[in-house]
Amino acid sequence: MAHASSIKDEILSRQTWLEESEFNGYREFLRYEDKDTGAFIRKATSTGKPVGTAEFIKRLEKILERDILPKKARRPKKEK
């Protein structure tokens, strides 16, 4: 929980990772205990997927300069 505590982490401690309003909202989200929310977070973390809106994930991909979520599989084009 480096992102919601005072533990320093090279990536999660970047100032551009969360804006102040997002940080406070995320901290509140983590405080709220709910069976469904807990299951959602466990599923996401067990598969290595982030929890957040599509906009948040896109911004995180831009900051990290890499894709986070898998892209849709495409069928290779047939050669003529």
C-alpha positions as CSV (number, residue, x, y, z in Angstrom):
1,M,0.0,0.0,0.0
2,A,2.9,2.3,-0.8
3,H,0.5,4.5,-2.8
4,A,-1.7,5.3,0.2
5,S,0.9,5.5,3.0
6,S,4.2,7.2,3.6
7,I,6.3,4.3,2.2
8,K,8.5,5.6,-0.7
9,D,8.3,3.7,-3.9
10,E,10.2,4.7,-7.1
11,I,7.1,4.5,-9.4
12,L,4.3,5.1,-7.0
13,S,5.9,8.0,-5.3
14,R,6.2,10.1,-8.5
15,Q,4.4,13.4,-8.0
16,T,2.6,13.0,-11.4
17,W,1.1,9.6,-10.5
18,L,-1.9,11.0,-8.6
19,E,-3.2,14.5,-8.2
20,E,-4.2,15.6,-4.7
21,S,-8.0,15.1,-5.3
22,E,-7.3,11.6,-6.7
23,F,-5.0,10.7,-3.9
24,N,-7.6,11.6,-1.3
25,G,-10.4,9.8,-3.2
26,Y,-8.2,6.7,-3.5
27,R,-7.4,6.8,0.2
28,E,-11.1,6.9,1.0
29,F,-11.8,4.1,-1.4
30,L,-9.2,1.9,0.4
31,R,-10.8,2.7,3.8
32,Y,-14.3,1.6,2.7
33,E,-14.7,-2.1,3.4
34,D,-17.1,-3.8,1.1
35,K,-17.2,-7.5,0.2
36,D,-17.7,-6.9,-3.5
37,T,-15.0,-4.2,-3.6
38,G,-12.6,-6.4,-1.8
39,A,-13.2,-9.2,-4.3
40,F,-12.8,-6.8,-7.2
41,I,-9.4,-5.6,-5.9
42,R,-8.2,-9.1,-5.2
43,K,-9.1,-10.2,-8.7
44,A,-7.4,-7.2,-10.2
45,T,-4.2,-7.6,-8.2
46,S,-4.1,-11.4,-8.6
47,T,-4.1,-10.9,-12.4
48,G,-1.7,-7.9,-12.3
49,K,-4.4,-5.4,-13.5
50,P,-4.7,-1.9,-12.1
51,V,-8.0,-0.7,-10.5
52,G,-9.2,2.5,-12.0
53,T,-11.2,4.2,-14.7
54,A,-10.2,3.8,-18.4
55,E,-8.9,7.4,-18.3
56,F,-6.8,6.7,-15.2
57,I,-5.3,3.5,-16.8
58,K,-4.5,5.4,-20.1
59,R,-2.7,8.1,-18.1
60,L,-0.8,5.5,-16.1
61,E,0.3,3.8,-19.4
62,K,1.5,7.2,-20.6
63,I,3.5,7.9,-17.5
64,L,5.0,4.4,-17.5
65,E,5.5,4.5,-21.3
66,R,4.1,1.0,-21.7
67,D,0.8,-0.9,-22.2
68,I,-0.7,-2.1,-18.9
69,L,-3.8,-3.9,-20.1
70,P,-3.7,-6.5,-22.9
71,K,-4.9,-5.4,-26.3
72,K,-7.5,-7.2,-28.2
73,A,-6.2,-10.2,-30.1
74,R,-6.2,-9.7,-33.8
75,R,-6.2,-12.4,-36.5
76,P,-3.2,-12.1,-38.7
77,K,-3.9,-10.9,-42.3
78,K,-3.8,-13.6,-45.0
79,E,-1.0,-13.3,-47.4
80,K,-2.0,-13.2,-51.1
